[in-house]
């Protein structure tokens, strides 16, 4: 098992100015960080990867698409093509970074709603888009981890069962699923069962408290979650995803209107101990 920290808590553009923070994350005990991919060029991420290598941090990547002009499930083929091109760029940046996993709600436009549930036509278009994305990801050695979000952030996939069924329909080894404790806590009648039923499609886990704050301080059933993860044989990333108010656009997208911790340092230092201790207690 590896413990990671998503940099969304501070920024969507990690660079040399964050070196001190990255070194403290490493000194806390983390194995790696999750790097947002939203702007820049592959060479920028290659330089960042070199910095992370010197610090001794492994990395995964995360992104999202909030622009309706690149919606991967839109009726218009040109719109879908722009979304596929964005994903190819994000995959290239992830590869340059040295990340073999790119995760997030990379199936539809974040925060865009049709007023209805997902249609059969949208699901069909999604299969086609994801297969094209998966082909490019395979060329770069990157796996895409699609994420089910709660109903207030997207409508295409809200539950792990729905997401897993879609992954099965796509039938591409580079298109898989991730499990997020925050979203599952909202949408799943049985969050633990949602993980165990779909374990064979899951390649990544986001550790997020029910209020997006410090892991371990809320009402997520952590002991049961860690026990289920260990019992399933999962032995990969457990990455803390927490949010604050520092990034206005991201705060608006994730509906963050207040602080959830005393400081960001509390989130990753206490959060690290929570995962480390919880994992070993579940042995």
GROMACS .gro file of C-alpha atoms in nm:
model
  283
    1UNK     CA    1   0.000   0.000   0.000
    2UNK     CA    2   0.117   0.354  -0.082
    3UNK     CA    3  -0.008   0.675   0.078
    4UNK     CA    4  -0.051   0.981  -0.142
    5UNK     CA    5  -0.157   1.344  -0.102
    6UNK     CA    6  -0.356   1.526  -0.368
    7UNK     CA    7  -0.226   1.878  -0.430
    8UNK     CA    8  -0.578   2.013  -0.492
    9UNK     CA    9  -0.571   2.140  -0.135
   10UNK     CA   10  -0.327   2.411  -0.246
   11UNK     CA   11  -0.319   2.450  -0.622
   12UNK     CA   12  -0.406   2.323  -0.968
   13UNK     CA   13  -0.058   2.415  -1.094
   14UNK     CA   14   0.226   2.256  -0.899
   15UNK     CA   15   0.572   2.400  -0.960
   16UNK     CA   16   0.910   2.475  -0.811
   17UNK     CA   17   0.755   2.727  -0.572
   18UNK     CA   18   0.594   2.431  -0.394
   19UNK     CA   19   0.925   2.252  -0.332
   20UNK     CA   20   0.926   2.326   0.042
   21UNK     CA   21   0.572   2.192   0.079
   22UNK     CA   22   0.653   1.883  -0.127
   23UNK     CA   23   0.957   1.813   0.088
   24UNK     CA   24   0.748   1.841   0.404
   25UNK     CA   25   0.491   1.602   0.257
   26UNK     CA   26   0.775   1.358   0.192
   27UNK     CA   27   0.916   1.407   0.542
   28UNK     CA   28   0.571   1.337   0.688
   29UNK     CA   29   0.596   0.989   0.539
   30UNK     CA   30   0.400   1.008   0.214
   31UNK     CA   31   0.506   0.787  -0.074
   32UNK     CA   32   0.382   1.026  -0.339
   33UNK     CA   33   0.158   1.311  -0.447
   34UNK     CA   34  -0.132   1.347  -0.687
   35UNK     CA   35  -0.056   1.623  -0.939
   36UNK     CA   36  -0.336   1.827  -1.101
   37UNK     CA   37  -0.312   1.849  -1.480
   38UNK     CA   38  -0.500   2.153  -1.609
   39UNK     CA   39  -0.255   2.374  -1.796
   40UNK     CA   40   0.094   2.380  -1.941
   41UNK     CA   41   0.285   2.150  -2.172
   42UNK     CA   42   0.441   1.804  -2.135
   43UNK     CA   43   0.785   1.962  -2.086
   44UNK     CA   44   0.654   2.150  -1.781
   45UNK     CA   45   0.542   1.822  -1.628
   46UNK     CA   46   0.868   1.655  -1.721
   47UNK     CA   47   1.057   1.918  -1.521
   48UNK     CA   48   0.815   1.874  -1.231
   49UNK     CA   49   0.868   1.499  -1.249
   50UNK     CA   50   1.243   1.554  -1.224
   51UNK     CA   51   1.189   1.766  -0.910
   52UNK     CA   52   0.967   1.501  -0.753
   53UNK     CA   53   1.227   1.237  -0.836
   54UNK     CA   54   1.493   1.436  -0.653
   55UNK     CA   55   1.265   1.473  -0.351
   56UNK     CA   56   1.179   1.103  -0.358
   57UNK     CA   57   0.805   1.130  -0.426
   58UNK     CA   58   0.617   0.903  -0.662
   59UNK     CA   59   0.319   1.053  -0.843
   60UNK     CA   60  -0.023   1.004  -0.990
   61UNK     CA   61  -0.217   1.263  -1.192
   62UNK     CA   62  -0.568   1.404  -1.170
   63UNK     CA   63  -0.778   1.622  -1.396
   64UNK     CA   64  -1.135   1.722  -1.480
   65UNK     CA   65  -1.321   1.899  -1.759
   66UNK     CA   66  -1.544   2.191  -1.667
   67UNK     CA   67  -1.578   2.334  -2.018
   68UNK     CA   68  -1.899   2.225  -2.197
   69UNK     CA   69  -1.727   2.285  -2.532
   70UNK     CA   70  -1.530   1.964  -2.476
   71UNK     CA   71  -1.803   1.741  -2.332
   72UNK     CA   72  -1.721   1.379  -2.411
   73UNK     CA   73  -2.089   1.278  -2.424
   74UNK     CA   74  -2.224   1.572  -2.630
   75UNK     CA   75  -2.438   1.500  -2.938
   76UNK     CA   76  -2.203   1.712  -3.150
   77UNK     CA   77  -1.903   1.515  -3.275
   78UNK     CA   78  -1.679   1.824  -3.286
   79UNK     CA   79  -1.745   1.884  -2.916
   80UNK     CA   80  -1.656   1.525  -2.832
   81UNK     CA   81  -1.342   1.551  -3.044
   82UNK     CA   82  -1.226   1.853  -2.843
   83UNK     CA   83  -1.277   1.651  -2.527
   84UNK     CA   84  -1.078   1.359  -2.666
   85UNK     CA   85  -0.800   1.598  -2.771
   86UNK     CA   86  -0.795   1.743  -2.419
   87UNK     CA   87  -0.764   1.396  -2.274
   88UNK     CA   88  -0.480   1.310  -2.512
   89UNK     CA   89  -0.298   1.623  -2.396
   90UNK     CA   90  -0.359   1.533  -2.029
   91UNK     CA   91  -0.233   1.180  -2.093
   92UNK     CA   92   0.082   1.314  -2.260
   93UNK     CA   93   0.142   1.545  -1.962
   94UNK     CA   94   0.089   1.259  -1.718
   95UNK     CA   95   0.333   1.042  -1.907
   96UNK     CA   96   0.593   1.322  -1.906
   97UNK     CA   97   0.537   1.363  -1.532
   98UNK     CA   98   0.613   0.997  -1.477
   99UNK     CA   99   0.258   0.914  -1.368
  100UNK     CA  100   0.108   0.589  -1.491
  101UNK     CA  101  -0.239   0.678  -1.357
  102UNK     CA  102  -0.461   0.973  -1.453
  103UNK     CA  103  -0.785   0.988  -1.255
  104UNK     CA  104  -1.092   1.206  -1.205
  105UNK     CA  105  -1.442   1.251  -1.348
  106UNK     CA  106  -1.298   1.215  -1.696
  107UNK     CA  107  -1.621   1.106  -1.856
  108UNK     CA  108  -1.834   1.422  -1.877
  109UNK     CA  109  -1.839   1.794  -1.801
  110UNK     CA  110  -1.809   1.868  -1.430
  111UNK     CA  111  -2.108   2.064  -1.305
  112UNK     CA  112  -2.306   2.049  -1.631
  113UNK     CA  113  -2.656   1.900  -1.601
  114UNK     CA  114  -2.918   1.804  -1.857
  115UNK     CA  115  -3.208   1.804  -1.612
  116UNK     CA  116  -3.243   1.429  -1.662
  117UNK     CA  117  -3.049   1.118  -1.583
  118UNK     CA  118  -2.801   0.973  -1.831
  119UNK     CA  119  -2.960   0.870  -2.159
  120UNK     CA  120  -2.881   0.559  -2.360
  121UNK     CA  121  -2.742   0.781  -2.636
  122UNK     CA  122  -2.507   0.957  -2.392
  123UNK     CA  123  -2.379   0.625  -2.260
  124UNK     CA  124  -2.319   0.502  -2.613
  125UNK     CA  125  -2.128   0.817  -2.702
  126UNK     CA  126  -1.926   0.780  -2.381
  127UNK     CA  127  -1.820   0.428  -2.476
  128UNK     CA  128  -1.691   0.556  -2.809
  129UNK     CA  129  -1.505   0.849  -2.649
  130UNK     CA  130  -1.348   0.633  -2.380
  131UNK     CA  131  -1.226   0.376  -2.630
  132UNK     CA  132  -1.049   0.648  -2.828
  133UNK     CA  133  -0.899   0.785  -2.506
  134UNK     CA  134  -0.799   0.436  -2.394
  135UNK     CA  135  -0.613   0.373  -2.720
  136UNK     CA  136  -0.399   0.684  -2.668
  137UNK     CA  137  -0.348   0.603  -2.300
  138UNK     CA  138  -0.222   0.256  -2.395
  139UNK     CA  139   0.040   0.411  -2.625
  140UNK     CA  140   0.170   0.618  -2.332
  141UNK     CA  141   0.145   0.347  -2.066
  142UNK     CA  142  -0.114   0.545  -1.870
  143UNK     CA  143  -0.427   0.402  -1.708
  144UNK     CA  144  -0.739   0.622  -1.684
  145UNK     CA  145  -0.927   0.593  -1.355
  146UNK     CA  146  -1.284   0.717  -1.407
  147UNK     CA  147  -1.455   0.853  -1.097
  148UNK     CA  148  -1.821   0.839  -0.997
  149UNK     CA  149  -1.926   1.172  -0.844
  150UNK     CA  150  -2.222   1.260  -0.626
  151UNK     CA  151  -2.544   1.385  -0.788
  152UNK     CA  152  -2.465   1.749  -0.708
  153UNK     CA  153  -2.147   1.750  -0.919
  154UNK     CA  154  -2.242   1.531  -1.217
  155UNK     CA  155  -2.521   1.309  -1.343
  156UNK     CA  156  -2.358   1.054  -1.572
  157UNK     CA  157  -2.216   0.823  -1.303
  158UNK     CA  158  -2.313   0.861  -0.938
  159UNK     CA  159  -2.264   0.506  -0.811
  160UNK     CA  160  -1.987   0.251  -0.837
  161UNK     CA  161  -2.221  -0.006  -0.989
  162UNK     CA  162  -2.313   0.231  -1.273
  163UNK     CA  163  -1.951   0.323  -1.330
  164UNK     CA  164  -1.835  -0.038  -1.323
  165UNK     CA  165  -2.102  -0.137  -1.575
  166UNK     CA  166  -1.974   0.137  -1.804
  167UNK     CA  167  -1.613   0.027  -1.764
  168UNK     CA  168  -1.727  -0.321  -1.865
  169UNK     CA  169  -1.906  -0.177  -2.171
  170UNK     CA  170  -1.595   0.016  -2.278
  171UNK     CA  171  -1.389  -0.305  -2.265
  172UNK     CA  172  -1.050  -0.137  -2.263
  173UNK     CA  173  -0.769  -0.238  -2.030
  174UNK     CA  174  -0.660   0.126  -1.990
  175UNK     CA  175  -1.004   0.251  -1.882
  176UNK     CA  176  -1.074   0.155  -1.522
  177UNK     CA  177  -1.245   0.299  -1.210
  178UNK     CA  178  -1.148   0.470  -0.887
  179UNK     CA  179  -1.327   0.460  -0.553
  180UNK     CA  180  -1.381   0.778  -0.352
  181UNK     CA  181  -1.500   0.756   0.008
  182UNK     CA  182  -1.662   1.102   0.000
  183UNK     CA  183  -1.884   1.040  -0.302
  184UNK     CA  184  -1.968   0.686  -0.189
  185UNK     CA  185  -2.074   0.818   0.150
  186UNK     CA  186  -2.336   1.034  -0.026
  187UNK     CA  187  -2.460   0.800  -0.298
  188UNK     CA  188  -2.417   0.442  -0.181
  189UNK     CA  189  -2.659   0.270   0.059
  190UNK     CA  190  -2.369   0.038   0.138
  191UNK     CA  191  -2.035   0.215   0.067
  192UNK     CA  192  -1.832  -0.091   0.166
  193UNK     CA  193  -2.033  -0.319  -0.060
  194UNK     CA  194  -1.996  -0.070  -0.345
  195UNK     CA  195  -1.622  -0.119  -0.321
  196UNK     CA  196  -1.613  -0.495  -0.274
  197UNK     CA  197  -1.865  -0.568  -0.554
  198UNK     CA  198  -1.659  -0.370  -0.801
  199UNK     CA  199  -1.309  -0.435  -0.671
  200UNK     CA  200  -1.183  -0.590  -0.995
  201UNK     CA  201  -1.237  -0.264  -1.187
  202UNK     CA  202  -1.086  -0.035  -0.921
  203UNK     CA  203  -0.727   0.084  -0.964
  204UNK     CA  204  -0.712   0.379  -0.723
  205UNK     CA  205  -0.871   0.496  -0.398
  206UNK     CA  206  -0.936   0.852  -0.279
  207UNK     CA  207  -0.943   0.890   0.097
  208UNK     CA  208  -1.180   1.180   0.168
  209UNK     CA  209  -1.377   1.260   0.481
  210UNK     CA  210  -1.753   1.318   0.462
  211UNK     CA  211  -1.698   1.696   0.490
  212UNK     CA  212  -1.386   1.702   0.266
  213UNK     CA  213  -1.178   1.788   0.573
  214UNK     CA  214  -0.932   1.596   0.788
  215UNK     CA  215  -0.955   1.218   0.731
  216UNK     CA  216  -1.058   1.046   1.051
  217UNK     CA  217  -1.256   1.332   1.205
  218UNK     CA  218  -1.590   1.263   1.037
  219UNK     CA  219  -1.840   0.982   0.993
  220UNK     CA  220  -1.687   0.768   0.715
  221UNK     CA  221  -1.675   0.407   0.844
  222UNK     CA  222  -1.298   0.399   0.834
  223UNK     CA  223  -1.231   0.077   1.024
  224UNK     CA  224  -1.468  -0.114   0.796
  225UNK     CA  225  -1.327   0.060   0.488
  226UNK     CA  226  -0.966  -0.029   0.563
  227UNK     CA  227  -1.066  -0.383   0.654
  228UNK     CA  228  -1.250  -0.423   0.321
  229UNK     CA  229  -0.957  -0.280   0.127
  230UNK     CA  230  -0.711  -0.518   0.289
  231UNK     CA  231  -0.941  -0.818   0.261
  232UNK     CA  232  -0.987  -0.752  -0.112
  233UNK     CA  233  -0.615  -0.764  -0.176
  234UNK     CA  234  -0.598  -0.398  -0.270
  235UNK     CA  235  -0.238  -0.287  -0.225
  236UNK     CA  236  -0.204   0.035  -0.422
  237UNK     CA  237  -0.259   0.407  -0.361
  238UNK     CA  238  -0.464   0.548  -0.076
  239UNK     CA  239  -0.457   0.916  -0.169
  240UNK     CA  240  -0.598   1.192   0.050
  241UNK     CA  241  -0.824   1.428  -0.141
  242UNK     CA  242  -0.927   1.729   0.064
  243UNK     CA  243  -1.038   2.076  -0.041
  244UNK     CA  244  -1.014   2.430   0.091
  245UNK     CA  245  -1.109   2.781  -0.010
  246UNK     CA  246  -0.774   2.888  -0.152
  247UNK     CA  247  -0.872   2.814  -0.513
  248UNK     CA  248  -1.193   3.000  -0.591
  249UNK     CA  249  -1.289   2.812  -0.908
  250UNK     CA  250  -1.220   2.472  -0.752
  251UNK     CA  251  -1.398   2.573  -0.431
  252UNK     CA  252  -1.704   2.673  -0.634
  253UNK     CA  253  -1.701   2.347  -0.832
  254UNK     CA  254  -1.674   2.135  -0.517
  255UNK     CA  255  -1.914   2.355  -0.314
  256UNK     CA  256  -1.660   2.448  -0.049
  257UNK     CA  257  -1.779   2.756   0.140
  258UNK     CA  258  -1.591   2.724   0.469
  259UNK     CA  259  -1.265   2.595   0.611
  260UNK     CA  260  -1.265   2.229   0.716
  261UNK     CA  261  -0.942   2.230   0.916
  262UNK     CA  262  -0.725   2.461   1.120
  263UNK     CA  263  -0.450   2.453   0.857
  264UNK     CA  264  -0.362   2.249   0.547
  265UNK     CA  265  -0.074   2.097   0.743
  266UNK     CA  266  -0.325   1.939   0.982
  267UNK     CA  267  -0.496   1.769   0.688
  268UNK     CA  268  -0.191   1.590   0.557
  269UNK     CA  269  -0.010   1.526   0.884
  270UNK     CA  270  -0.310   1.396   1.076
  271UNK     CA  271  -0.446   1.236   0.761
  272UNK     CA  272  -0.124   1.043   0.706
  273UNK     CA  273  -0.133   0.903   1.060
  274UNK     CA  274  -0.498   0.812   1.015
  275UNK     CA  275  -0.430   0.605   0.704
  276UNK     CA  276  -0.110   0.449   0.838
  277UNK     CA  277  -0.266   0.347   1.168
  278UNK     CA  278  -0.598   0.243   1.018
  279UNK     CA  279  -0.434   0.022   0.759
  280UNK     CA  280  -0.220  -0.159   1.014
  281UNK     CA  281  -0.511  -0.194   1.257
  282UNK     CA  282  -0.709  -0.367   0.981
  283UNK     CA  283  -0.443  -0.636   0.934
   0.00000   0.00000   0.00000
